[in-house]
PDB file of C-alpha atoms in Angstrom:
ATOM      1  CA  GLN A 127      94.590  88.499 126.142  1.00 85.00           C
ATOM      2  CA  VAL A 128      98.073  89.357 124.346  1.00 88.00           C
ATOM      3  CA  GLN A 129      98.002  92.626 122.894  1.00 93.00           C
ATOM      4  CA  LEU A 130     100.765  94.611 120.772  1.00 96.00           C
ATOM      5  CA  VAL A 131      99.796  98.479 120.164  1.00 96.00           C
ATOM      6  CA  GLU A 132     101.627 100.223 118.007  1.00 97.00           C
ATOM      7  CA  SER A 133     101.619 104.239 118.175  1.00 97.00           C
ATOM      8  CA  GLY A 134     103.836 106.993 116.778  1.00 98.00           C
ATOM      9  CA  GLY A 135     103.128 106.810 113.281  1.00 97.00           C
ATOM     10  CA  GLY A 136     102.079 109.636 110.829  1.00 98.00           C
ATOM     11  CA  LEU A 137     102.898 111.893 108.058  1.00 98.00           C
ATOM     12  CA  VAL A 138     106.338 113.403 107.762  1.00 98.00           C
ATOM     13  CA  GLN A 139     108.533 115.166 104.885  1.00 98.00           C
ATOM     14  CA  ALA A 140     111.465 113.172 103.296  1.00 98.00           C
ATOM     15  CA  GLY A 141     114.586 113.626 105.626  1.00 98.00           C
ATOM     16  CA  GLY A 142     112.440 113.768 108.580  1.00 98.00           C
ATOM     17  CA  SER A 143     112.241 111.160 111.883  1.00 98.00           C
ATOM     18  CA  LEU A 144     109.543 109.578 113.549  1.00 98.00           C
ATOM     19  CA  ARG A 145     109.787 106.962 116.743  1.00 98.00           C
ATOM     20  CA  LEU A 146     107.391 104.295 116.470  1.00 98.00           C
ATOM     21  CA  SER A 147     106.368 102.582 119.806  1.00 98.00           C
ATOM     22  CA  CYS A 148     105.001  99.090 120.516  1.00 97.00           C
ATOM     23  CA  ALA A 149     103.587  98.177 123.931  1.00 96.00           C
ATOM     24  CA  ALA A 150     102.692  94.910 124.914  1.00 94.00           C
ATOM     25  CA  SER A 151     100.285  93.777 127.402  1.00 91.00           C
ATOM     26  CA  GLY A 152      98.579  90.359 128.589  1.00 89.00           C
ATOM     27  CA  ARG A 153     101.805  88.555 128.945  1.00 88.00           C
ATOM     28  CA  THR A 154     105.938  89.546 129.228  1.00 87.00           C
ATOM     29  CA  PHE A 155     108.161  89.263 126.216  1.00 89.00           C
ATOM     30  CA  SER A 156     111.475  89.708 127.810  1.00 86.00           C
ATOM     31  CA  SER A 157     112.751  86.832 127.009  1.00 88.00           C
ATOM     32  CA  ALA A 158     111.770  86.713 123.125  1.00 93.00           C
ATOM     33  CA  ALA A 159     112.366  88.472 119.934  1.00 96.00           C
ATOM     34  CA  MET A 160     110.688  91.380 118.867  1.00 97.00           C
ATOM     35  CA  GLY A 161     110.715  92.843 115.448  1.00 97.00           C
ATOM     36  CA  TRP A 162     109.394  95.335 113.205  1.00 98.00           C
ATOM     37  CA  PHE A 163     107.797  94.743 109.702  1.00 98.00           C
ATOM     38  CA  ARG A 164     106.108  96.800 106.930  1.00 98.00           C
ATOM     39  CA  GLN A 165     103.572  96.741 104.367  1.00 98.00           C
ATOM     40  CA  ALA A 166     103.395  98.929 101.514  1.00 96.00           C
ATOM     41  CA  PRO A 167     100.218  99.138  99.302  1.00 92.00           C
ATOM     42  CA  GLY A 168     100.469  95.935  96.637  1.00 94.00           C
ATOM     43  CA  LYS A 169     103.163  94.396  98.321  1.00 96.00           C
ATOM     44  CA  GLY A 170     103.909  91.925 100.812  1.00 95.00           C
ATOM     45  CA  ARG A 171     104.813  92.020 104.190  1.00 97.00           C
ATOM     46  CA  GLU A 172     108.371  93.060 104.742  1.00 97.00           C
ATOM     47  CA  PHE A 173     111.001  92.609 107.491  1.00 98.00           C
ATOM     48  CA  VAL A 174     112.358  95.740 108.801  1.00 98.00           C
ATOM     49  CA  ALA A 175     114.407  94.902 112.280  1.00 98.00           C
ATOM     50  CA  VAL A 176     114.728  92.505 114.887  1.00 98.00           C
ATOM     51  CA  ILE A 177     116.167  92.521 118.450  1.00 97.00           C
ATOM     52  CA  SER A 178     116.975  89.725 120.658  1.00 94.00           C
ATOM     53  CA  TRP A 179     115.380  89.259 123.981  1.00 91.00           C
ATOM     54  CA  ALA A 180     118.289  91.325 125.921  1.00 89.00           C
ATOM     55  CA  GLY A 181     118.511  93.998 123.323  1.00 86.00           C
ATOM     56  CA  GLY A 182     122.224  93.189 122.735  1.00 91.00           C
ATOM     57  CA  THR A 183     121.607  92.082 119.135  1.00 95.00           C
ATOM     58  CA  THR A 184     119.629  93.632 116.325  1.00 97.00           C
ATOM     59  CA  TYR A 185     119.410  93.015 112.446  1.00 98.00           C
ATOM     60  CA  TYR A 186     117.880  95.623 109.936  1.00 98.00           C
ATOM     61  CA  THR A 187     116.776  95.169 106.244  1.00 98.00           C
ATOM     62  CA  ASP A 188     119.559  96.744 104.228  1.00 98.00           C
ATOM     63  CA  SER A 189     117.481  99.699 103.171  1.00 98.00           C
ATOM     64  CA  VAL A 190     117.123 100.916 106.826  1.00 98.00           C
ATOM     65  CA  LYS A 191     120.428 100.219 107.797  1.00 98.00           C
ATOM     66  CA  GLY A 192     122.164 103.269 109.241  1.00 98.00           C
ATOM     67  CA  ARG A 193     118.847 105.216 109.433  1.00 98.00           C
ATOM     68  CA  PHE A 194     116.689 103.127 111.682  1.00 98.00           C
ATOM     69  CA  THR A 195     117.310 101.821 115.138  1.00 98.00           C
ATOM     70  CA  ILE A 196     115.429  99.200 117.100  1.00 98.00           C
ATOM     71  CA  SER A 197     115.513  99.078 121.117  1.00 97.00           C
ATOM     72  CA  ARG A 198     113.314  97.808 123.634  1.00 96.00           C
ATOM     73  CA  ASP A 199     112.664  98.327 127.704  1.00 95.00           C
ATOM     74  CA  ASN A 200     111.731  95.084 129.019  1.00 94.00           C
ATOM     75  CA  ALA A 201     110.946  96.770 132.327  1.00 94.00           C
ATOM     76  CA  LYS A 202     107.935  98.453 130.198  1.00 94.00           C
ATOM     77  CA  ASN A 203     107.507  95.554 127.755  1.00 94.00           C
ATOM     78  CA  THR A 204     107.945  98.034 124.806  1.00 96.00           C
ATOM     79  CA  VAL A 205     109.829  97.795 121.542  1.00 97.00           C
ATOM     80  CA  TYR A 206     110.824 100.852 119.880  1.00 98.00           C
ATOM     81  CA  LEU A 207     111.916 102.088 115.862  1.00 98.00           C
ATOM     82  CA  GLN A 208     113.540 105.026 115.692  1.00 98.00           C
ATOM     83  CA  MET A 209     113.528 106.298 112.013  1.00 98.00           C
ATOM     84  CA  ASN A 210     115.739 108.951 110.835  1.00 98.00           C
ATOM     85  CA  SER A 211     116.524 110.289 107.400  1.00 98.00           C
ATOM     86  CA  LEU A 212     113.247 108.919 106.326  1.00 98.00           C
ATOM     87  CA  LYS A 213     112.354 108.638 102.435  1.00 98.00           C
ATOM     88  CA  PRO A 214     109.251 108.328 100.387  1.00 97.00           C
ATOM     89  CA  GLU A 215     109.967 104.704  99.864  1.00 97.00           C
ATOM     90  CA  ASP A 216     109.383 104.212 103.630  1.00 98.00           C
ATOM     91  CA  THR A 217     105.935 104.761 103.292  1.00 98.00           C
ATOM     92  CA  ALA A 218     103.950 102.001 104.866  1.00 98.00           C
ATOM     93  CA  VAL A 219     102.057 100.520 107.833  1.00 98.00           C
ATOM     94  CA  TYR A 220     104.539  99.432 110.264  1.00 98.00           C
ATOM     95  CA  TYR A 221     103.804  96.079 112.424  1.00 98.00           C
ATOM     96  CA  CYS A 222     105.302  95.311 115.733  1.00 98.00           C
ATOM     97  CA  ALA A 223     105.711  91.228 116.126  1.00 97.00           C
ATOM     98  CA  ALA A 224     106.541  89.214 119.014  1.00 96.00           C
ATOM     99  CA  ARG A 225     107.840  85.703 119.230  1.00 94.00           C
ATOM    100  CA  THR A 226     107.723  83.132 122.127  1.00 93.00           C
ATOM    101  CA  THR A 227     110.718  82.061 122.026  1.00 93.00           C
ATOM    102  CA  TRP A 228     114.320  84.006 122.044  1.00 92.00           C
ATOM    103  CA  ARG A 229     115.418  82.884 118.474  1.00 93.00           C
ATOM    104  CA  ILE A 230     115.766  85.328 116.226  1.00 95.00           C
ATOM    105  CA  GLU A 231     113.725  85.003 112.832  1.00 96.00           C
ATOM    106  CA  PHE A 232     113.335  87.163 109.775  1.00 97.00           C
ATOM    107  CA  ASN A 233     110.185  85.331 108.138  1.00 96.00           C
ATOM    108  CA  PRO A 234     107.089  86.954 109.396  1.00 96.00           C
ATOM    109  CA  TYR A 235     105.444  83.623 109.642  1.00 96.00           C
ATOM    110  CA  GLU A 236     107.842  82.549 112.432  1.00 96.00           C
ATOM    111  CA  TYR A 237     105.894  85.397 114.581  1.00 97.00           C
ATOM    112  CA  ASP A 238     103.254  84.500 117.071  1.00 95.00           C
ATOM    113  CA  PHE A 239     101.674  88.013 117.863  1.00 96.00           C
ATOM    114  CA  TRP A 240     101.142  91.102 115.797  1.00 97.00           C
ATOM    115  CA  GLY A 241      99.960  94.746 116.637  1.00 97.00           C
ATOM    116  CA  GLN A 242      97.146  96.482 114.224  1.00 97.00           C
ATOM    117  CA  GLY A 243      99.843  98.730 112.569  1.00 97.00           C
ATOM    118  CA  THR A 244     100.737 102.156 112.344  1.00 98.00           C
ATOM    119  CA  GLN A 245     100.438 104.366 108.950  1.00 98.00           C
ATOM    120  CA  VAL A 246     103.920 105.945 107.939  1.00 98.00           C
ATOM    121  CA  THR A 247     103.700 108.174 105.124  1.00 98.00           C
ATOM    122  CA  VAL A 248     106.709 110.106 103.985  1.00 98.00           C
ATOM    123  CA  SER A 249     106.338 113.048 101.499  1.00 98.00           C
ATOM    124  CA  SER A 250     108.731 113.792  98.843  1.00 94.00           C
TER     125      SER A 250
END
């Protein structure tokens, strides 16, 4: 059974940092693109960042460029999202997602596996 388990969310003041982790089990994703998405109350699921299978290519939504960094450790089957200079508008449930292919996608419907989500709340 494939599982993606996120951790590292919480409550932080504006300007602070959090590091999210997503540990995969049940299969290896070392040859697949993996991404982070978020969903704020009353809004749809939004692309945040994606990383290629080897980690050499990354993309970010404009609102987080320069503040967030996605990375992965294939030996640990884990992907990370380092979030710095957090803003209240970053408040959302953050989801880790994995594809079954190497091709990078920004559309959440192109992802095959999802974690349960972790809440990130940024106070002003």
